C-alpha cells in the first residue's frame, strides 16, 4: 500500500493498488527479457546449450574474419594544434630560393606541400636562368630526402663512420665535436679550406671572419671539370680572372671548340635560352637563324645540336685554334703565330669557319672548353680580332660560376705532402679524393694533415678519410646566397626545418656557422634564434643593399629580395682591352699526338663531375646522346662497311639490339679499366670517349649508397699540363677487343638513324646506282639478315627536318604529307568531327606544341616529370630489360652524313589522341577520354592486360612490371635499385618527395603522361574560386615549366589567344604519325638546321 | 542405317568387329591396371603441372616483371600460348560439328578424343588471359556484372572482351557436347563395372538406362549442341584474330586475319589430334578403330589447311608491298629479315613447306612421318603466333622504342606447365572414359566395318547383315 502516497495516479484502481490492475499494467509493455533473464537463477549458470555454442561460434568466426580482414597498417595523421598560417593543407606554397651545387646555379621556386618541398620550378624573375631549369636542379629535391645523408656529426675511424652499433642511437653531439675541433685549432695553424666554386658572398665573408681569427687560412677552390685556363687567360689578356658573360643570342655565328655550353659548360641553362633565341623561326618567310659549328671529337649534347661539326682529335684542338687564329689574323692584319699544324683537309674546313666568322664580325662568338691556357688566350685573341668584346662577350656581367684554380689545388697537394698543412676543411660538394687526377697524392698528403674535417652532407670518398664529418644542411634547409654573375644576387632560404634535428638527432649544421663557431667569431650572434640568418642579413645590409636605391629601409629590401629570390644590382660598365701574348700562347697549345687512338673525357648532363651520383633520378635519366643510364659507356666510332653493315672500333657491340653490350679493356697510360662499350654516331674515327663522374666508391653510408659502383672512374686517367691545369683527354690509349659482356646493358634507344648517307674514301657522297640519289644507308643496311639495322624509315612521319635555305621546300613537303594523311583519314569509322563539335569545342581542348628547333635535348623536362608525377625509379637491371618508367622521353634520331650526322631530339609523351587506339581496346574501360580531349587513365580500374600499350603507336604507355612503389597488395616483393638495405621506394624519407596530388601506382597497372591533369584541375579550381575564366598561363605542365628554352608550350587550343593556339598556326607543324588517324593533341614544329655544305666534304 | 556403301571406300573399322567386340575393345583400357608407359607419362605430366602451379604462383607474387616483356612488347609467350592452345582446340569442334554436317563417317573414330583435346586445350588457353593480367585478383572486372560503381561497365568495344565471351561460350558448348556424347558410353562402362566403380560411373552417366526415350532425347540434344558448335568453329578464332586485326599496329591490322586464323587453327588442331591419336591408338590397341584411313584423312586436312595458311602468308607479303604503306612494308620486311628472322623461317618451314610432304600417299599413310609432321606443325603454328605477336610489336612505328624480347624461365615454365596440365587431363581422360565414342562407332559398323565393305566382305550385303546380326546375339 506504499503506492498510495504516489503523487500521480491513474484511476482508482491504481490508487487502490488493485491486483487486477497491477496485472494489466505489468503486461502493458513488452516484458523486459534481460531483467527477467537476469532475475532467473538459470541465467547465472555457465552451462551453455548447443544453440549457444553455435551462436558464439558464428559470432566468433564473424568477428575474427572482420577483425582479420580489417587489419591494415595504422597510419596516423596528426592535425596541427596551432595551424601555421603559411600552411593550408592541400594548397602548395612556393618559396623563392636558389639551387647551388659548386658552380652549378639555378634560380628556383620551391613548391612545398604541408611543409615538405616536393618540386623545383624555375624562377622567371632571374635574369640569369630566366625561369629555366636543368635536370640537376629538378632532381635536387630528391637529394634532400636521401637516407644516406648524415644525421649529425661523426668521428671517422679507419675509413668508417664511428657510429653507435645500434643504428637507432644518435651519434656524438655538436658540443662534443665542437669542443674537440676547437681544441685542435691553434691560432697560428696553417689552415686550408678546400672547396669547389663558392658562389655565396656571405660564405666568403664567413671565411674571411674565420681568417681574422686564424690568419694562416687559405681558401683553395677547384672544380673537378675545370675552367681555370679561362680564368688564367682572362687574367693574362684583360686582368680579369673571371669567366666573361657570353651572349649566344647576339651571335650570328657560333663556333665552339669542345665547349658543351648547352649541356654542361659553365651556365648551360642561361646559354641554352640565349642560343635558342637565335635559332627560332617565328616567321618562315624571314627565316634567319644563327649558324653553330662545333669542333670536337665526341658527340656532345652541344655538338649534337650544331649545324656542322668539324671532327678533330682532342690533341688537335690546339692546332685547330691556332689555324683559326691565323686565318682571322691574316684577314685582320694582325700578327700570325706559329704553332702545331693541322692536316690539309681540316685546315680547309677551318678556313671556311674563319670566312663565316669574319663575315659575321662582331656578332659572332668563339668559345672553347679547353683547359689549356694558351688555347684560351688564342680564343680571346680571336674574339678580340672579330670585335666580339662588348657585343657577344661582356665583362660587366661576368660569370662567377667557375672560380676553381687548378694550380692552387696542385700547390695544396704539394703542401700537404710536405706536411706543412695543419688543418684541412673540405666543404660540401668537394670530393678531391675522388675527382682529382692526382687523387692518390692527395690521399697521401691527407694522412700528413693534423686535422681533417669534412662538411659533406653525405659521406663521400674524401669524408671517409677525414677525422670528422660535420655535415652541412641541404640547400633546401639552408640560409645562404649566391652571386652567379656580377651583380646578379640571389638568396637561398630554408623550405623545411633541418630534417634530422627535428627527429631528435644532433642534425646537420650550416658549414659557415660551424666555421664561425670554431673561430668564436663575434660576428656570429649565438643568441639569435638562427645565428647564420642574422649573419647573412648583416652581410646583405653591409654590402648588397648598398648597391640599390629602391628601398630606404634594409628590411623592406630584404623582404623584397627574399620574396623575389633574386636581386640584380645596377650594372657597372667594364671596358677591357686585349693585352694577351699570342705568340707565347701558341707555344703552349696542345701538340697533336702521333698515336692512333685518343680518348676524350667529358661531363654528362646528368651526372656532372660525380656530385650527383647518389641521385637516382639523375642516374636513371638517359644520357641525351648515348641514351644509356646508370653508368658511363665508352663511346666508340661507327663505320659503315660500304656494303650492308655497320662496324665499329674493334668490332665492338654488334648486338646492341639484343640489349647486349661488349666490355672492353681500356688502357690509358698503363692503367686498365673494364668498360662497357657503346657504338656512337658522330664519334670521330681514331678517338673514343668516356664520361667523368662515374665509378664512385662511397656515395653514402647509412644503408643506402645508390651511386656506388656505377660505371668507371676516369679521374685517374686525367693528366695535368705544365700550367697545372687538368687535361680532359689522353693520347696513349688502347681499347681491347670484347673481353666480356655487359649482362645489364641499360640503354633505352638503340636505333639511331633516320636517313643517313655515306661518303666514299675521297669524301664524295655515295650514290645509289639505281636512282642516282645519295644512298640511304639505313635502307641499304636492312638487307643484312637478322639485324635489320634501320630500314625504310626515312618516309615515316615522325621527324621532319630540313635546311633553313630550303625552308619553303620543307613547308611544302610537310603540307603534302599532311594532305595525304588527311585524305587517308577521311575513310574512318570514328565520327571525330561530331565529337569535336559536341565536346571538344565546347569547353577546354588541351593541346601541346613542341618546337623541335628549340629542344636541345637537355632532359630537364624528363626529371621534372618524374618529380611531378611520382614516376618510379627502377634501377639499372630493370632499364636493361626496358622496364623504364618515364612519362616523357626524349627520342634522339640521327640524320645526314653517317660519320658526322645531325641530330633531332624529339620529346615524346602521351599524345592524347582524340581517336585514341588505346582507349577502345581496354576491356574494362580503364582508359578513357575526357570532353576536354584528355586521354585519362583510371589506375584503380586497370587490370593490366597491356593491350593499350601494345596498341599505342607512340609506345608511351608504361607498365608497372614489378612493385616499384611499394603500393602493392603484397609487402615483400619490392624492387631494389642498387644494393640498398631497404628498397628505395620503401624508404619513408624518400617518400616525402612524393606529390600528394598524384596517385602512386601499384604493380600491375599501366600509367602514362596525363598532361599534368592535377595542374589543370588546380588551375580550373583557382579560376572558379576567383570567379573568372581560365586564362592562358594558368595551367602549365611540369615539362613546360622545366624547359630552359621554352620548347614546350601547353594550353587550351579553344582559346584563340593562347600561346599554344598561336603556335599551332606554324606551317612547320606536323602531327607524329598523322596518317594513323589518332588525332593526336601534341603538335611538333619541324627541325631546321643551318648546315653549311661547304664544311661537309 | 542403310546408306549406300561404296566398295571402293576403305573400311573405317577393321578386324571384323562385332558390336560386343567393340564394347570390349574400347572399354578395356578403363578396366585394366594402368601400364607402365601410362604411369611414367602421368608422372611427367604431373611434374610439369606442378611446375605450372609454381610458375603461376611466382608470376602473381613477383609480378609480370618476372617475365621479360617490356615497354614495347606487351605480349609475348603468354598470348602466343593462348592463341596456340585455342587454335589446337579447334579440331575437336570441327570434327564433331562440321564433319557431322558433311556426313564424314570417319569422324566417329576420333571425335571423342578430339573433343576431349578441345576442352583441355581451351582450359590451357584460358589460363593465359588470366595470368597475363597485371592484377589477376581484379580480373572479375572483365565481366559485365551489376556493380555499385555508377555507370562503370565493361568496354564492349574491346576485342579482349569479345574474347571473354567467345572463349567462355566455346568452352561451355564444347564441354556440354563432349559430355553429352560421353553419357551413354559411361553407362556402358557402368554396366560392366561392379562395386564403387559402378556407383561412380552410375553417377556420371546420369542414370542412363538406354531406353528409347533416352536415346531420342540424347539424339535431339546432340543435334542442338552440334548446331550451336558449328558457328563457333568459325567464330572463336575469328574473334581471337580480332585482338590483332582491330589494332592499329602494322602487321596486326589486316583484314585477312579471320580466315587465316581459322585455317591455322584447324591446321594446328588436326596436328595435335594426330600427335595424340598416333600414340593413343598404339597404347590402347585401337588400331582397328583409328585406322590408317583416319590418319590419312586427317593428313589431307593438314595438307589443305597448311596450304591455305601458306597462301595467307604470301598474300600478306604481297599486300604489304602492294599497299605502298611504309609501315606495313617495313613490318613485313622486318618479319622476314629482322632480328626474329629465325622464327619466320621456322614458321614457313614447318607450316608451309613441310606439309607438302603429304602430297605423297606413302607419307600420308606413314605413322612415323605423320607423327613427325604433327610435331612440326605444332611447332610451326606456335612460331606463327610468336611471329605475329612478338615480332610485330618489337618494331612498330617509332624506331626509338624498338626492342627485343626473350622469355624468362618463368614464361618457359608456364608454357611447359600448360603442356603438363593438358597431358595430365588427357591421360586421366584416357584412363577413365572410352576414348572412342562407342555408341557412335557402333552406328557405322554396318556401313563402314570391314566385314561389310572391306576386301573380306561377302557379297549380298543384306543377307550378310542379317546373319551377322544373328551371330551377334549369340555372343
PDB file of C-alpha atoms in Angstrom, chain A residues 269-407:
ATOM      1  CA  UNK A 269      70.511  26.928 -68.565  1.00  0.00           C
ATOM      2  CA  UNK A 270      71.370  30.515 -69.401  1.00  0.00           C
ATOM      3  CA  UNK A 271      73.225  29.638 -72.595  1.00  0.00           C
ATOM      4  CA  UNK A 272      70.514  27.307 -73.882  1.00  0.00           C
ATOM      5  CA  UNK A 273      67.901  30.031 -73.544  1.00  0.00           C
ATOM      6  CA  UNK A 274      70.140  32.506 -75.348  1.00  0.00           C
ATOM      7  CA  UNK A 275      71.129  30.036 -78.020  1.00  0.00           C
ATOM      8  CA  UNK A 276      67.563  29.079 -78.850  1.00  0.00           C
ATOM      9  CA  UNK A 277      66.611  32.725 -79.212  1.00  0.00           C
ATOM     10  CA  UNK A 278      68.887  32.844 -82.205  1.00  0.00           C
ATOM     11  CA  UNK A 279      67.576  29.568 -83.559  1.00  0.00           C
ATOM     12  CA  UNK A 280      63.834  30.065 -83.508  1.00  0.00           C
ATOM     13  CA  UNK A 281      61.870  30.615 -86.672  1.00  0.00           C
ATOM     14  CA  UNK A 282      58.956  32.843 -85.752  1.00  0.00           C
ATOM     15  CA  UNK A 283      58.221  33.636 -89.382  1.00  0.00           C
ATOM     16  CA  UNK A 284      59.140  31.219 -92.110  1.00  0.00           C
ATOM     17  CA  UNK A 285      59.292  33.993 -94.692  1.00  0.00           C
ATOM     18  CA  UNK A 286      62.028  35.736 -92.786  1.00  0.00           C
ATOM     19  CA  UNK A 287      63.800  32.686 -91.502  1.00  0.00           C
ATOM     20  CA  UNK A 288      67.249  33.643 -90.406  1.00  0.00           C
ATOM     21  CA  UNK A 289      68.918  31.564 -87.807  1.00  0.00           C
ATOM     22  CA  UNK A 290      72.390  31.543 -86.390  1.00  0.00           C
ATOM     23  CA  UNK A 291      74.986  29.062 -87.544  1.00  0.00           C
ATOM     24  CA  UNK A 292      76.639  26.860 -84.997  1.00  0.00           C
ATOM     25  CA  UNK A 293      79.844  24.997 -85.725  1.00  0.00           C
ATOM     26  CA  UNK A 294      81.231  22.612 -83.167  1.00  0.00           C
ATOM     27  CA  UNK A 295      84.816  21.401 -83.256  1.00  0.00           C
ATOM     28  CA  UNK A 296      85.110  18.205 -81.243  1.00  0.00           C
ATOM     29  CA  UNK A 297      85.832  14.503 -81.353  1.00  0.00           C
ATOM     30  CA  UNK A 298      82.972  13.044 -79.357  1.00  0.00           C
ATOM     31  CA  UNK A 299      79.291  13.735 -79.800  1.00  0.00           C
ATOM     32  CA  UNK A 300      78.428  16.172 -77.032  1.00  0.00           C
ATOM     33  CA  UNK A 301      74.945  17.483 -76.380  1.00  0.00           C
ATOM     34  CA  UNK A 302      76.026  20.793 -77.864  1.00  0.00           C
ATOM     35  CA  UNK A 303      77.668  19.112 -80.810  1.00  0.00           C
ATOM     36  CA  UNK A 304      74.506  17.170 -81.462  1.00  0.00           C
ATOM     37  CA  UNK A 305      72.641  20.466 -81.775  1.00  0.00           C
ATOM     38  CA  UNK A 306      75.243  22.024 -84.055  1.00  0.00           C
ATOM     39  CA  UNK A 307      74.710  22.658 -87.735  1.00  0.00           C
ATOM     40  CA  UNK A 308      78.159  21.448 -88.583  1.00  0.00           C
ATOM     41  CA  UNK A 309      80.693  19.521 -86.651  1.00  0.00           C
ATOM     42  CA  UNK A 310      84.337  19.504 -87.522  1.00  0.00           C
ATOM     43  CA  UNK A 311      85.931  16.398 -86.183  1.00  0.00           C
ATOM     44  CA  UNK A 312      89.351  16.838 -84.686  1.00  0.00           C
ATOM     45  CA  UNK A 313      91.063  14.638 -82.179  1.00  0.00           C
ATOM     46  CA  UNK A 314      91.402  16.010 -78.660  1.00  0.00           C
ATOM     47  CA  UNK A 315      95.095  16.636 -79.108  1.00  0.00           C
ATOM     48  CA  UNK A 316      94.424  18.554 -82.315  1.00  0.00           C
ATOM     49  CA  UNK A 317      92.250  21.160 -80.623  1.00  0.00           C
ATOM     50  CA  UNK A 318      95.266  23.430 -80.149  1.00  0.00           C
ATOM     51  CA  UNK A 319      96.272  23.130 -83.766  1.00  0.00           C
ATOM     52  CA  UNK A 320      92.711  23.895 -84.843  1.00  0.00           C
ATOM     53  CA  UNK A 321      92.585  27.004 -82.667  1.00  0.00           C
ATOM     54  CA  UNK A 322      95.958  28.155 -83.969  1.00  0.00           C
ATOM     55  CA  UNK A 323      94.753  27.597 -87.527  1.00  0.00           C
ATOM     56  CA  UNK A 324      91.630  29.615 -86.920  1.00  0.00           C
ATOM     57  CA  UNK A 325      93.579  32.373 -85.215  1.00  0.00           C
ATOM     58  CA  UNK A 326      95.978  32.611 -88.113  1.00  0.00           C
ATOM     59  CA  UNK A 327      93.130  32.789 -90.618  1.00  0.00           C
ATOM     60  CA  UNK A 328      91.413  35.547 -88.664  1.00  0.00           C
ATOM     61  CA  UNK A 329      94.674  37.322 -88.027  1.00  0.00           C
ATOM     62  CA  UNK A 330      95.574  37.197 -91.698  1.00  0.00           C
ATOM     63  CA  UNK A 331      92.281  38.843 -92.538  1.00  0.00           C
ATOM     64  CA  UNK A 332      92.614  41.448 -89.782  1.00  0.00           C
ATOM     65  CA  UNK A 333      96.250  42.327 -90.372  1.00  0.00           C
ATOM     66  CA  UNK A 334      97.281  41.005 -87.001  1.00  0.00           C
ATOM     67  CA  UNK A 335     100.366  39.059 -86.145  1.00  0.00           C
ATOM     68  CA  UNK A 336     100.243  35.420 -87.104  1.00  0.00           C
ATOM     69  CA  UNK A 337     101.594  32.788 -84.766  1.00  0.00           C
ATOM     70  CA  UNK A 338     103.449  29.599 -85.253  1.00  0.00           C
ATOM     71  CA  UNK A 339     102.010  26.531 -83.666  1.00  0.00           C
ATOM     72  CA  UNK A 340     101.176  22.948 -84.441  1.00  0.00           C
ATOM     73  CA  UNK A 341      99.783  22.248 -87.898  1.00  0.00           C
ATOM     74  CA  UNK A 342      96.500  20.635 -88.872  1.00  0.00           C
ATOM     75  CA  UNK A 343      96.261  18.394 -91.890  1.00  0.00           C
ATOM     76  CA  UNK A 344      95.148  19.932 -95.152  1.00  0.00           C
ATOM     77  CA  UNK A 345      91.574  18.665 -95.055  1.00  0.00           C
ATOM     78  CA  UNK A 346      90.858  20.073 -91.637  1.00  0.00           C
ATOM     79  CA  UNK A 347      92.665  23.297 -92.456  1.00  0.00           C
ATOM     80  CA  UNK A 348      90.319  23.832 -95.379  1.00  0.00           C
ATOM     81  CA  UNK A 349      87.399  23.474 -93.033  1.00  0.00           C
ATOM     82  CA  UNK A 350      88.911  25.889 -90.532  1.00  0.00           C
ATOM     83  CA  UNK A 351      89.377  28.355 -93.384  1.00  0.00           C
ATOM     84  CA  UNK A 352      85.700  28.094 -94.163  1.00  0.00           C
ATOM     85  CA  UNK A 353      84.917  28.667 -90.478  1.00  0.00           C
ATOM     86  CA  UNK A 354      87.101  31.759 -90.473  1.00  0.00           C
ATOM     87  CA  UNK A 355      85.242  33.038 -93.503  1.00  0.00           C
ATOM     88  CA  UNK A 356      81.948  32.630 -91.729  1.00  0.00           C
ATOM     89  CA  UNK A 357      83.234  34.332 -88.604  1.00  0.00           C
ATOM     90  CA  UNK A 358      84.747  37.251 -90.441  1.00  0.00           C
ATOM     91  CA  UNK A 359      81.516  37.763 -92.331  1.00  0.00           C
ATOM     92  CA  UNK A 360      79.612  37.923 -89.071  1.00  0.00           C
ATOM     93  CA  UNK A 361      82.167  40.261 -87.490  1.00  0.00           C
ATOM     94  CA  UNK A 362      81.179  41.470 -84.055  1.00  0.00           C
ATOM     95  CA  UNK A 363      78.099  39.298 -83.959  1.00  0.00           C
ATOM     96  CA  UNK A 364      79.955  36.073 -83.696  1.00  0.00           C
ATOM     97  CA  UNK A 365      81.173  34.108 -80.745  1.00  0.00           C
ATOM     98  CA  UNK A 366      84.017  31.670 -80.348  1.00  0.00           C
ATOM     99  CA  UNK A 367      84.214  29.622 -77.177  1.00  0.00           C
ATOM    100  CA  UNK A 368      86.374  26.773 -76.074  1.00  0.00           C
ATOM    101  CA  UNK A 369      86.024  24.223 -73.320  1.00  0.00           C
ATOM    102  CA  UNK A 370      89.741  23.680 -73.338  1.00  0.00           C
ATOM    103  CA  UNK A 371      91.629  23.850 -70.075  1.00  0.00           C
ATOM    104  CA  UNK A 372      94.810  24.925 -71.825  1.00  0.00           C
ATOM    105  CA  UNK A 373      95.909  28.460 -71.061  1.00  0.00           C
ATOM    106  CA  UNK A 374      97.465  29.046 -74.456  1.00  0.00           C
ATOM    107  CA  UNK A 375      94.387  27.922 -76.298  1.00  0.00           C
ATOM    108  CA  UNK A 376      92.128  30.123 -74.209  1.00  0.00           C
ATOM    109  CA  UNK A 377      94.360  33.145 -74.830  1.00  0.00           C
ATOM    110  CA  UNK A 378      94.130  32.473 -78.562  1.00  0.00           C
ATOM    111  CA  UNK A 379      90.353  32.159 -78.289  1.00  0.00           C
ATOM    112  CA  UNK A 380      90.315  35.553 -76.577  1.00  0.00           C
ATOM    113  CA  UNK A 381      92.521  36.908 -79.321  1.00  0.00           C
ATOM    114  CA  UNK A 382      90.179  35.560 -81.984  1.00  0.00           C
ATOM    115  CA  UNK A 383      87.156  37.100 -80.299  1.00  0.00           C
ATOM    116  CA  UNK A 384      89.083  40.310 -79.935  1.00  0.00           C
ATOM    117  CA  UNK A 385      90.013  40.416 -83.617  1.00  0.00           C
ATOM    118  CA  UNK A 386      86.409  39.700 -84.524  1.00  0.00           C
ATOM    119  CA  UNK A 387      85.269  42.560 -82.318  1.00  0.00           C
ATOM    120  CA  UNK A 388      83.148  40.394 -80.104  1.00  0.00           C
ATOM    121  CA  UNK A 389      84.137  42.043 -76.834  1.00  0.00           C
ATOM    122  CA  UNK A 390      81.436  44.421 -75.812  1.00  0.00           C
ATOM    123  CA  UNK A 391      78.989  42.674 -78.140  1.00  0.00           C
ATOM    124  CA  UNK A 392      78.712  38.951 -77.621  1.00  0.00           C
ATOM    125  CA  UNK A 393      81.184  38.878 -74.748  1.00  0.00           C
ATOM    126  CA  UNK A 394      80.953  41.306 -71.852  1.00  0.00           C
ATOM    127  CA  UNK A 395      82.651  41.676 -68.520  1.00  0.00           C
ATOM    128  CA  UNK A 396      80.117  43.747 -66.619  1.00  0.00           C
ATOM    129  CA  UNK A 397      78.010  40.600 -66.149  1.00  0.00           C
ATOM    130  CA  UNK A 398      80.964  38.240 -65.886  1.00  0.00           C
ATOM    131  CA  UNK A 399      80.149  34.798 -64.627  1.00  0.00           C
ATOM    132  CA  UNK A 400      81.381  33.628 -61.266  1.00  0.00           C
ATOM    133  CA  UNK A 401      80.228  30.098 -61.837  1.00  0.00           C
ATOM    134  CA  UNK A 402      83.705  28.703 -62.237  1.00  0.00           C
ATOM    135  CA  UNK A 403      86.310  30.078 -59.847  1.00  0.00           C
ATOM    136  CA  UNK A 404      88.403  26.974 -59.271  1.00  0.00           C
ATOM    137  CA  UNK A 405      92.125  27.334 -59.941  1.00  0.00           C
ATOM    138  CA  UNK A 406      93.803  24.053 -60.704  1.00  0.00           C
ATOM    139  CA  UNK A 407      97.259  25.273 -59.801  1.00  0.00           C
TER     140      UNK A 407
END
